[in-house]
Tab-separated table of C-alpha atoms in Angstrom:
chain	number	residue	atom	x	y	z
A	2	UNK	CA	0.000	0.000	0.000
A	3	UNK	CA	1.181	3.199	-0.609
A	4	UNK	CA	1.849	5.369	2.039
A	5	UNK	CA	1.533	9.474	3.787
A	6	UNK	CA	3.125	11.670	6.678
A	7	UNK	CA	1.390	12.897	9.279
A	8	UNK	CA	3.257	15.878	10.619
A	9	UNK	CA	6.850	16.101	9.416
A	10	UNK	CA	7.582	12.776	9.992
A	11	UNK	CA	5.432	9.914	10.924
A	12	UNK	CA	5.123	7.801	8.040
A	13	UNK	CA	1.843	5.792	7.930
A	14	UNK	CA	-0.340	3.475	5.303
A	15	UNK	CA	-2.287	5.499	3.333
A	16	UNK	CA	-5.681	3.758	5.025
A	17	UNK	CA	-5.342	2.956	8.823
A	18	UNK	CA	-7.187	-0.028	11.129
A	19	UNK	CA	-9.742	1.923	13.607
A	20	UNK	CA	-9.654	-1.289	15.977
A	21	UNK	CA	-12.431	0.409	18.305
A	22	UNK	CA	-15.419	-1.676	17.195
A	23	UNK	CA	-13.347	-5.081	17.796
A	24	UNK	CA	-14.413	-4.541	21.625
A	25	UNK	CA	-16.523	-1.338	21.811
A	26	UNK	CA	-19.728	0.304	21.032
A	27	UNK	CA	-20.667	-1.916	17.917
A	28	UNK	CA	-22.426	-4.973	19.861
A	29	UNK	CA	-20.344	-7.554	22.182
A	30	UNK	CA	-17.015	-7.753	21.591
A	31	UNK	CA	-15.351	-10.008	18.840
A	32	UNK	CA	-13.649	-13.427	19.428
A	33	UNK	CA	-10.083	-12.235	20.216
A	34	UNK	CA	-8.701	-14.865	18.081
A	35	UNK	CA	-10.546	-13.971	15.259
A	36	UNK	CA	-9.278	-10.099	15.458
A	37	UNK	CA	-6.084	-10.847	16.432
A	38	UNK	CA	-6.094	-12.527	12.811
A	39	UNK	CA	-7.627	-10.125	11.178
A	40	UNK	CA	-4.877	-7.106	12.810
A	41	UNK	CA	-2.265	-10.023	11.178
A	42	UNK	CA	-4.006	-10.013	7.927
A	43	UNK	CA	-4.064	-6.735	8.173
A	44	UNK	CA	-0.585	-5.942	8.183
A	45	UNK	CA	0.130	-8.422	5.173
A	46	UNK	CA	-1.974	-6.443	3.843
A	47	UNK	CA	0.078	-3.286	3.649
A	48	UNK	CA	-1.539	-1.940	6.752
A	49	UNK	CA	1.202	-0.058	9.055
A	50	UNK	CA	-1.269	2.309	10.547
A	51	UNK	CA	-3.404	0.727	13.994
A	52	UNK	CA	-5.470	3.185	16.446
A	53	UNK	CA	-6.494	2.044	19.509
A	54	UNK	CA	-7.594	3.743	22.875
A	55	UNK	CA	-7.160	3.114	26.904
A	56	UNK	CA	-11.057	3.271	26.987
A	57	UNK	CA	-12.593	0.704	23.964
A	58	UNK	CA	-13.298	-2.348	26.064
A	59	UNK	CA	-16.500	-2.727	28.554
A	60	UNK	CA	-17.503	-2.099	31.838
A	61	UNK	CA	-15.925	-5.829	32.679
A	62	UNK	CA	-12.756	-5.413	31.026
A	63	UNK	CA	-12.516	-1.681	30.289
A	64	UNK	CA	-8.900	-1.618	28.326
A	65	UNK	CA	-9.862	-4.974	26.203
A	66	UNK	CA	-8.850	-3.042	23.255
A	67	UNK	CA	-5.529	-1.770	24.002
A	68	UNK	CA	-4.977	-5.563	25.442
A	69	UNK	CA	-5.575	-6.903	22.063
A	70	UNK	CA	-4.059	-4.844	20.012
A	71	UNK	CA	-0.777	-5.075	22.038
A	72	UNK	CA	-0.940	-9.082	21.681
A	73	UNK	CA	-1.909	-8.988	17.218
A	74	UNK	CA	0.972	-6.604	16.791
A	75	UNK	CA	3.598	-7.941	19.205
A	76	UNK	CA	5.392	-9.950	16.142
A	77	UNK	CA	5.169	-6.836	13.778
A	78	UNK	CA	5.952	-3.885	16.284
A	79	UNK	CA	8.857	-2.753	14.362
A	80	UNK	CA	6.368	-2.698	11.216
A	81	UNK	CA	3.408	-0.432	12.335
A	82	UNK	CA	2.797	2.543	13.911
A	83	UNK	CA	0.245	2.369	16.563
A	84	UNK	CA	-2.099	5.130	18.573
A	85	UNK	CA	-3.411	5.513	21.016
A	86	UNK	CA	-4.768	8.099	23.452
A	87	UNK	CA	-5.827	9.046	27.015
A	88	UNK	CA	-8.262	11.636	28.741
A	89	UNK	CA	-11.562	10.176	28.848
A	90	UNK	CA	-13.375	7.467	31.029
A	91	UNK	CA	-16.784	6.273	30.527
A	92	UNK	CA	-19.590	7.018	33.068
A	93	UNK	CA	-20.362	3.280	33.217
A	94	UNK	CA	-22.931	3.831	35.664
A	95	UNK	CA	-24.802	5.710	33.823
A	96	UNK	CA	-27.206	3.497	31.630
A	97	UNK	CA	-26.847	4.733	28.271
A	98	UNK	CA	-26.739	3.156	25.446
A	99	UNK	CA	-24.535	6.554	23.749
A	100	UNK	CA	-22.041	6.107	27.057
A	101	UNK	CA	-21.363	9.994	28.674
A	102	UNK	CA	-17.712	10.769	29.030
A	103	UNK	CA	-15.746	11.793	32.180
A	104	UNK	CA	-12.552	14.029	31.227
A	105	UNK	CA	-9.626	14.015	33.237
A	106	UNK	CA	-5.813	14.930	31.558
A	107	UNK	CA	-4.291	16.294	35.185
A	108	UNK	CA	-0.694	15.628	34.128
A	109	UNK	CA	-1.084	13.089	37.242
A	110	UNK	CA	-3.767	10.672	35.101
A	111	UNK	CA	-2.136	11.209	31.811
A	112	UNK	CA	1.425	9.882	33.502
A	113	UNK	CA	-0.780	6.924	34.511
A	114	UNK	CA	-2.207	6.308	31.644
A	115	UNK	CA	1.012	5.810	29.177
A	116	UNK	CA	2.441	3.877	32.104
A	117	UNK	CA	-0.849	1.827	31.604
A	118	UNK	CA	-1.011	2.059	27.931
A	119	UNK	CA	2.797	0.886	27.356
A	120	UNK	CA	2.122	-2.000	29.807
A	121	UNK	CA	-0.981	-3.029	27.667
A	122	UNK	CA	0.225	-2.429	24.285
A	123	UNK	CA	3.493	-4.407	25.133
A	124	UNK	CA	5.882	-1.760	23.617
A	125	UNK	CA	8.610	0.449	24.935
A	126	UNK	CA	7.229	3.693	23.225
A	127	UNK	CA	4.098	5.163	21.791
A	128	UNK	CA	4.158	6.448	18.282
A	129	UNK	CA	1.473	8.611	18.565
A	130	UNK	CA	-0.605	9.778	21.803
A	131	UNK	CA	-3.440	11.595	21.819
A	132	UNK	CA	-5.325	13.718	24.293
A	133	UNK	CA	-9.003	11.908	23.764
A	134	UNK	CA	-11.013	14.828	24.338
A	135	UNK	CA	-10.034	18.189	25.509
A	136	UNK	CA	-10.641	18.715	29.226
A	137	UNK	CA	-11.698	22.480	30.129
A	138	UNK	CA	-10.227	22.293	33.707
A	139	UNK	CA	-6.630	21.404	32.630
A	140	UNK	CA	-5.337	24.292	29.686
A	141	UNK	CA	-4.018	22.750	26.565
A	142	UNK	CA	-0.587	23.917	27.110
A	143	UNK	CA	-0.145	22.123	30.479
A	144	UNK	CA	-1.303	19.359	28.294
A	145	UNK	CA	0.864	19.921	25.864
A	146	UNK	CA	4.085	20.809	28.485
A	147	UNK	CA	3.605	16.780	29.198
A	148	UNK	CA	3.589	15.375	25.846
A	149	UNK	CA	7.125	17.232	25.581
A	150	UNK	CA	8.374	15.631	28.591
A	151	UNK	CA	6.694	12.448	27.127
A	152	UNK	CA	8.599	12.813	24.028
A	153	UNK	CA	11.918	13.544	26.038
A	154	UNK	CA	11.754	10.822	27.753
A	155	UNK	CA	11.084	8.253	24.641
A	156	UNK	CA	7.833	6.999	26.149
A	157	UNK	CA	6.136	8.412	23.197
A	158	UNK	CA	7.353	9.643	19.986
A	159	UNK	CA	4.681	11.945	18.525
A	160	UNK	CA	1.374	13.528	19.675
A	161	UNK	CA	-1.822	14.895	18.528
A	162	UNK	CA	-5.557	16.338	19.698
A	163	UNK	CA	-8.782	14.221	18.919
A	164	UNK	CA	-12.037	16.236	17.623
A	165	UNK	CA	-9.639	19.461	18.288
A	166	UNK	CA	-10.874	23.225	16.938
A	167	UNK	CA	-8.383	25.918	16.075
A	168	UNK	CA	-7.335	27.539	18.746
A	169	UNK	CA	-6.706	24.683	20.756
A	170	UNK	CA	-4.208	23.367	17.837
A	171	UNK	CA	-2.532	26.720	17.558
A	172	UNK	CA	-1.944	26.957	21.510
A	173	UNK	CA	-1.447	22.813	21.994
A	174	UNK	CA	1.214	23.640	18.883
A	175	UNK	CA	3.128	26.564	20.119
A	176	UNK	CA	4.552	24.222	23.095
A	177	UNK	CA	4.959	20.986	21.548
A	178	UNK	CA	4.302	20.300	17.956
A	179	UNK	CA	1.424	18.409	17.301
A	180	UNK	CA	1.641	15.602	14.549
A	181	UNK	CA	-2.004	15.023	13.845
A	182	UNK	CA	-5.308	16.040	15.111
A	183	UNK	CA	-7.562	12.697	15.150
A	184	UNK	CA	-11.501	13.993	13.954
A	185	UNK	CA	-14.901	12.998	13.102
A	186	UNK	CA	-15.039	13.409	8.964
A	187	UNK	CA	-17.259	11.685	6.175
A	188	UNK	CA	-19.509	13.024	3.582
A	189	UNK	CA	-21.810	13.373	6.058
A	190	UNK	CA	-19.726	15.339	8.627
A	191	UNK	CA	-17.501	18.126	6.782
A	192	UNK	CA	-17.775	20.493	9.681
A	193	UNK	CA	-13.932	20.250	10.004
A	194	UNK	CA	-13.143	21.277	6.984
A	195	UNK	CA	-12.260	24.419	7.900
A	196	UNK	CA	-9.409	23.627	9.307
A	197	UNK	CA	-7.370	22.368	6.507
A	198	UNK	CA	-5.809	25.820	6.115
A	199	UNK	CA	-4.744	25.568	9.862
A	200	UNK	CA	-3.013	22.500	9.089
A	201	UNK	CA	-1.566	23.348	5.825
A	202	UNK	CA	-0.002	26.137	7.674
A	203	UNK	CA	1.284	24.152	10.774
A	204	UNK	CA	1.888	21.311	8.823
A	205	UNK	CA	-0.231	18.981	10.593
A	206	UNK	CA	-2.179	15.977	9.429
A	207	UNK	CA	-5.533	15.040	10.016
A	208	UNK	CA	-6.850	11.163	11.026
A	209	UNK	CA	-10.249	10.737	9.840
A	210	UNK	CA	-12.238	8.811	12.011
A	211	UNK	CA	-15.699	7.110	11.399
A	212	UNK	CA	-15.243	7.880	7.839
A	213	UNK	CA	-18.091	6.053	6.753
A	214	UNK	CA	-20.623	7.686	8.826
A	215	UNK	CA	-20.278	4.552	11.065
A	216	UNK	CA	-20.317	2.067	8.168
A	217	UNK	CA	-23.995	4.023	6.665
A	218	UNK	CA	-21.678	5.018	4.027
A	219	UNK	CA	-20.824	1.093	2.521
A	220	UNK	CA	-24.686	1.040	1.684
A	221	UNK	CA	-25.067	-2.270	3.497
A	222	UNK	CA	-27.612	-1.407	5.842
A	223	UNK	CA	-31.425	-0.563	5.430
A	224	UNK	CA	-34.602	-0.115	6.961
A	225	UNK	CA	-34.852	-3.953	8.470
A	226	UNK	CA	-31.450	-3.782	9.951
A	227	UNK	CA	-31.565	-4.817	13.626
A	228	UNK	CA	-28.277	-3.415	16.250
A	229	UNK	CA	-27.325	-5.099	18.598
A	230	UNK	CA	-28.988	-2.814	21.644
A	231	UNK	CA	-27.368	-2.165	24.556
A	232	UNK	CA	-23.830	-2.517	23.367
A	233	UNK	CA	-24.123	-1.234	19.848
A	234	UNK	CA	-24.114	2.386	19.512
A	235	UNK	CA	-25.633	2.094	15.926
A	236	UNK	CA	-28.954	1.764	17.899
A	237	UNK	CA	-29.353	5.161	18.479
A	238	UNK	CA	-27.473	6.819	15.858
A	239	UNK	CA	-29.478	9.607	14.053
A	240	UNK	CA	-28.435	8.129	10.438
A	241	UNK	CA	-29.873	4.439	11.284
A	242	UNK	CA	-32.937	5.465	12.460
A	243	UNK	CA	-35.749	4.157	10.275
A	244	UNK	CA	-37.018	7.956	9.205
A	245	UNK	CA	-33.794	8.877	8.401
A	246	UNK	CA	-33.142	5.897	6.065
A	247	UNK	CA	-35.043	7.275	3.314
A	248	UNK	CA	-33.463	10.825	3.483
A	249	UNK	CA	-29.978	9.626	2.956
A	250	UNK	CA	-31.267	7.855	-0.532
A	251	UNK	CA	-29.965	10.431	-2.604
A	252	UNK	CA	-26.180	10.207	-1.126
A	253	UNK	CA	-26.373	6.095	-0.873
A	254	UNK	CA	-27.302	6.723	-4.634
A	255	UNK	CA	-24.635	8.713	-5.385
A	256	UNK	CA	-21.594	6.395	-4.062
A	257	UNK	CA	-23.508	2.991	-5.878
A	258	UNK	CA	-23.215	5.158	-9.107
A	259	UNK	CA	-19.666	6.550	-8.574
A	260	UNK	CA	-18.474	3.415	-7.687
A	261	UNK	CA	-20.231	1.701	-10.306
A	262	UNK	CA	-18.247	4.323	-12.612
A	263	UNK	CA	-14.956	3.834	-11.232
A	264	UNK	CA	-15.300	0.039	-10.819
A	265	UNK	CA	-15.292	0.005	-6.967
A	266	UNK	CA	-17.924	-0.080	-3.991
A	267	UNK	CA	-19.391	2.927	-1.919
A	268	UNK	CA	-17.218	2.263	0.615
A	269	UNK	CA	-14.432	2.886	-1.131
A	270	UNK	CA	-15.662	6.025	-2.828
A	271	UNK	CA	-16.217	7.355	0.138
A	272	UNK	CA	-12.577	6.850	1.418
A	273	UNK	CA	-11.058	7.605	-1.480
A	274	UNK	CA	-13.182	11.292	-1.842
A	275	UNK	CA	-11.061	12.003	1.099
A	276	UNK	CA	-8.058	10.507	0.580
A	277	UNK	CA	-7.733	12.504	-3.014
A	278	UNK	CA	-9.267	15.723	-1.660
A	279	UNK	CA	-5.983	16.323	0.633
A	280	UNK	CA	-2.817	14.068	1.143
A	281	UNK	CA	-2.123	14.695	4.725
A	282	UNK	CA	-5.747	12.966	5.760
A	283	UNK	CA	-5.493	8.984	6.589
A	284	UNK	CA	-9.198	7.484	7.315
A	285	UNK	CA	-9.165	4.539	9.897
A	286	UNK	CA	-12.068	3.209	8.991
A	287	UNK	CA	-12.539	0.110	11.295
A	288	UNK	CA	-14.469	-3.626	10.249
A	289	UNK	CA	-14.589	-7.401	12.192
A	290	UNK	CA	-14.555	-8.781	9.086
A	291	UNK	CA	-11.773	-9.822	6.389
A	292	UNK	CA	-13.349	-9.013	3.253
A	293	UNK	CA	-14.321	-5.086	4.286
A	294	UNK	CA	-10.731	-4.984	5.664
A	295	UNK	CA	-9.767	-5.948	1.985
A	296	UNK	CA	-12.386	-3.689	0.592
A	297	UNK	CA	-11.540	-0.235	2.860
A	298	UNK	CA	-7.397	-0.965	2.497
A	299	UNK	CA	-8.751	-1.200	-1.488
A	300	UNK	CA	-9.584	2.240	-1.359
A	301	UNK	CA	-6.053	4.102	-1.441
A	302	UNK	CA	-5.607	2.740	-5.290
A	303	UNK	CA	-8.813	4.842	-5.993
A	304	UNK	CA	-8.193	7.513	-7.964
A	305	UNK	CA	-10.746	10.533	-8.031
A	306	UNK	CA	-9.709	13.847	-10.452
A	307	UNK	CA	-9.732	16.997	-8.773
A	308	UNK	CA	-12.858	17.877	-10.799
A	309	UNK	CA	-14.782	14.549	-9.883
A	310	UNK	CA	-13.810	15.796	-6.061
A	311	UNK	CA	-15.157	18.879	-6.595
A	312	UNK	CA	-18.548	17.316	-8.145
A	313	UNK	CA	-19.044	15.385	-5.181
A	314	UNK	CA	-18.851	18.314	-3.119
A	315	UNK	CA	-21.543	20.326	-5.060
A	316	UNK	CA	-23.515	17.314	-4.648
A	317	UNK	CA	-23.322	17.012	-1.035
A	318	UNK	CA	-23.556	20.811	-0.824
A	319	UNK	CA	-27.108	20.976	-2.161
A	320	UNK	CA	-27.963	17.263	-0.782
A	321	UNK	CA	-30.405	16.206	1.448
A	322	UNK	CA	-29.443	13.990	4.505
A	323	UNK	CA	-30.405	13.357	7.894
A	324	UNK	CA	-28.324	14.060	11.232
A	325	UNK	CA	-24.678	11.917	12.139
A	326	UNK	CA	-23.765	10.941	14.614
A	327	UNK	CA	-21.651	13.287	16.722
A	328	UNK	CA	-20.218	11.836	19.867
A	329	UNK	CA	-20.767	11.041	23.102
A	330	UNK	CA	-21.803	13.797	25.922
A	331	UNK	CA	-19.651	14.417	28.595
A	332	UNK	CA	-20.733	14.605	32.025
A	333	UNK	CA	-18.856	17.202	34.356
A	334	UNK	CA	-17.672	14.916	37.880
């Protein structure tokens, strides 16, 4: 697979492994066997690029993913680059299906957490850490003051900001260079797109995650798809509700005919709208199973024109479609 940098240095597959939904918010978690195989399969297939959290697990084993992650990739460490980040907890208490977040990145926790993370992930250094969420009580430059002595002392190597505005980057950056900010983008959430100039400028690169809208965007799910409840997020997602299937028509129409065109599948049109609309931004788009891990790595040799990028924006521009999903609330403790 071919490959990008993120930053000025960190040199990553083209389209990245989101491992989140192996053990997290997209029903029960996996077989561990079976995703430890697929992480291997994975990297043979020209995948260097893994993103993990401390948080994706479940209120019985909380850093599951981290855990398994650490384990697939233990034979190809030197290979791949792997992420992960730290900041958040989950209000488990809380009975939510869309779990509330608790932020906390006192330098205290965050020195905790790599110590954790390291442990977990069964490395000596992290390639790239990010703060989860920013936390309003701690400023972004104390933040940002730790990742240097982070970076000092080898226990990570690069850092960046997850669903991070402007200012934040510019002050975050003006302590400690920030490699990449990690945000929610698809076709169906461009609101960050206004701060490509910010990174152009600062020479920063941008990790898109959910880039399929969480997976609306392959056009495998309808009306009669059932979630998994309690433990799949999907359940209350504004896009997979069943009035909201029939306003997002017109854009599920619009990837089966550009893929038709272009002899690929609308899961790969929608990775590879991004991935030729700017080359610093890497999607992670994440999958349990081995032929959509061979379908969304597909998607870096699809090549969109400038002008068939620019058509797909005028279409989404005057498109109808319903509400995305935007996140979990956080909870102030």
């Amino acid at each position: 697979m071919n490959t990008r940098i993120l930053g000025k240095e960190l040199r990553v597959s083209s389209v990245g492994l989101g491992c989140m939904g192996m053990t997290h918010a997209y029903g029960a978690p996996a077989d561990k066997r079976e995703m430890t195989e697929l992480i291997a399969q994975a990297v043979d297939q020209g995948c260097t690029f893994f993103d993990t959290a401390e948080t994706y697990g479940t209120r019985e084993y909380p850093h599951d993913n981290e855990e398994l992650v650490g384990e697939a990739l233990k034979p190809f460490r030197n290979r791949v680059v792997i992420a992960t980040k730290f900041g958040i907890r989950f209000d488990w208490g809380s009975g939510a299906v869309n779990l509330p977040l608790i932020l906390d990145s006192r330098p205290e926790t965050i020195r905790a957490s790599v110590e954790g993370s390291l442990k977990r992930l069964q490395t000596d250094h992290i390639d790239l850490y990010y703060q989860h969420r920013l936390d309003p009580k701690v400023p972004i430059e104390e933040v940002a003051g730790v990742m240097a002595e982070l970076i000092r002392e080898g226990k990570i190597t690069h850092w960046g900001l997850s669903e991070a505005k402007e200012e934040t980057i510019r002050r975050a950056h003006a302590v400690c260079p920030v490699t990449a900010i990690q945000n929610r983008y698809s076709m169906m959430a461009r609101w960050y797109e206004t701060l490509f100039p910010v990174l152009e400028e600062l020479g920063i690169g941008y990790v898109a995650f959910s880039p399929m809208a969480n997976g609306l965007l392959s056009g495998k799910y309808g009306k009669d798809t059932v979630f998994g409840g309690h433990e799949d997020y999907r359940s209350v997602m504004p896009q997979y509700q069943p009035e909201n299937i029939e306003r997002n028509q017109e854009l599920l129409e619009l990837l089966k005919n550009t893929a038709e065109e272009k002899n690929a599948t609308p899961a790969q049109i929608s990775l590879a709208w991004m991935l030729c609309k700017k080359s610093y931004i890497v999607p992670i788009p994440g999958t349990r199973r081995p032929e959509r891990l061979t379908e969304n790595l597909g998607a870096a040799d699809v090549k969109l024109s400038a002008a068939e990028v620019d058509a797909l924006d005028a279409a989404l521009d005057r498109m109808p479609m319903s509400e995305v999903y935007g996140g979990a609330p956080v909870v102030r403790k």
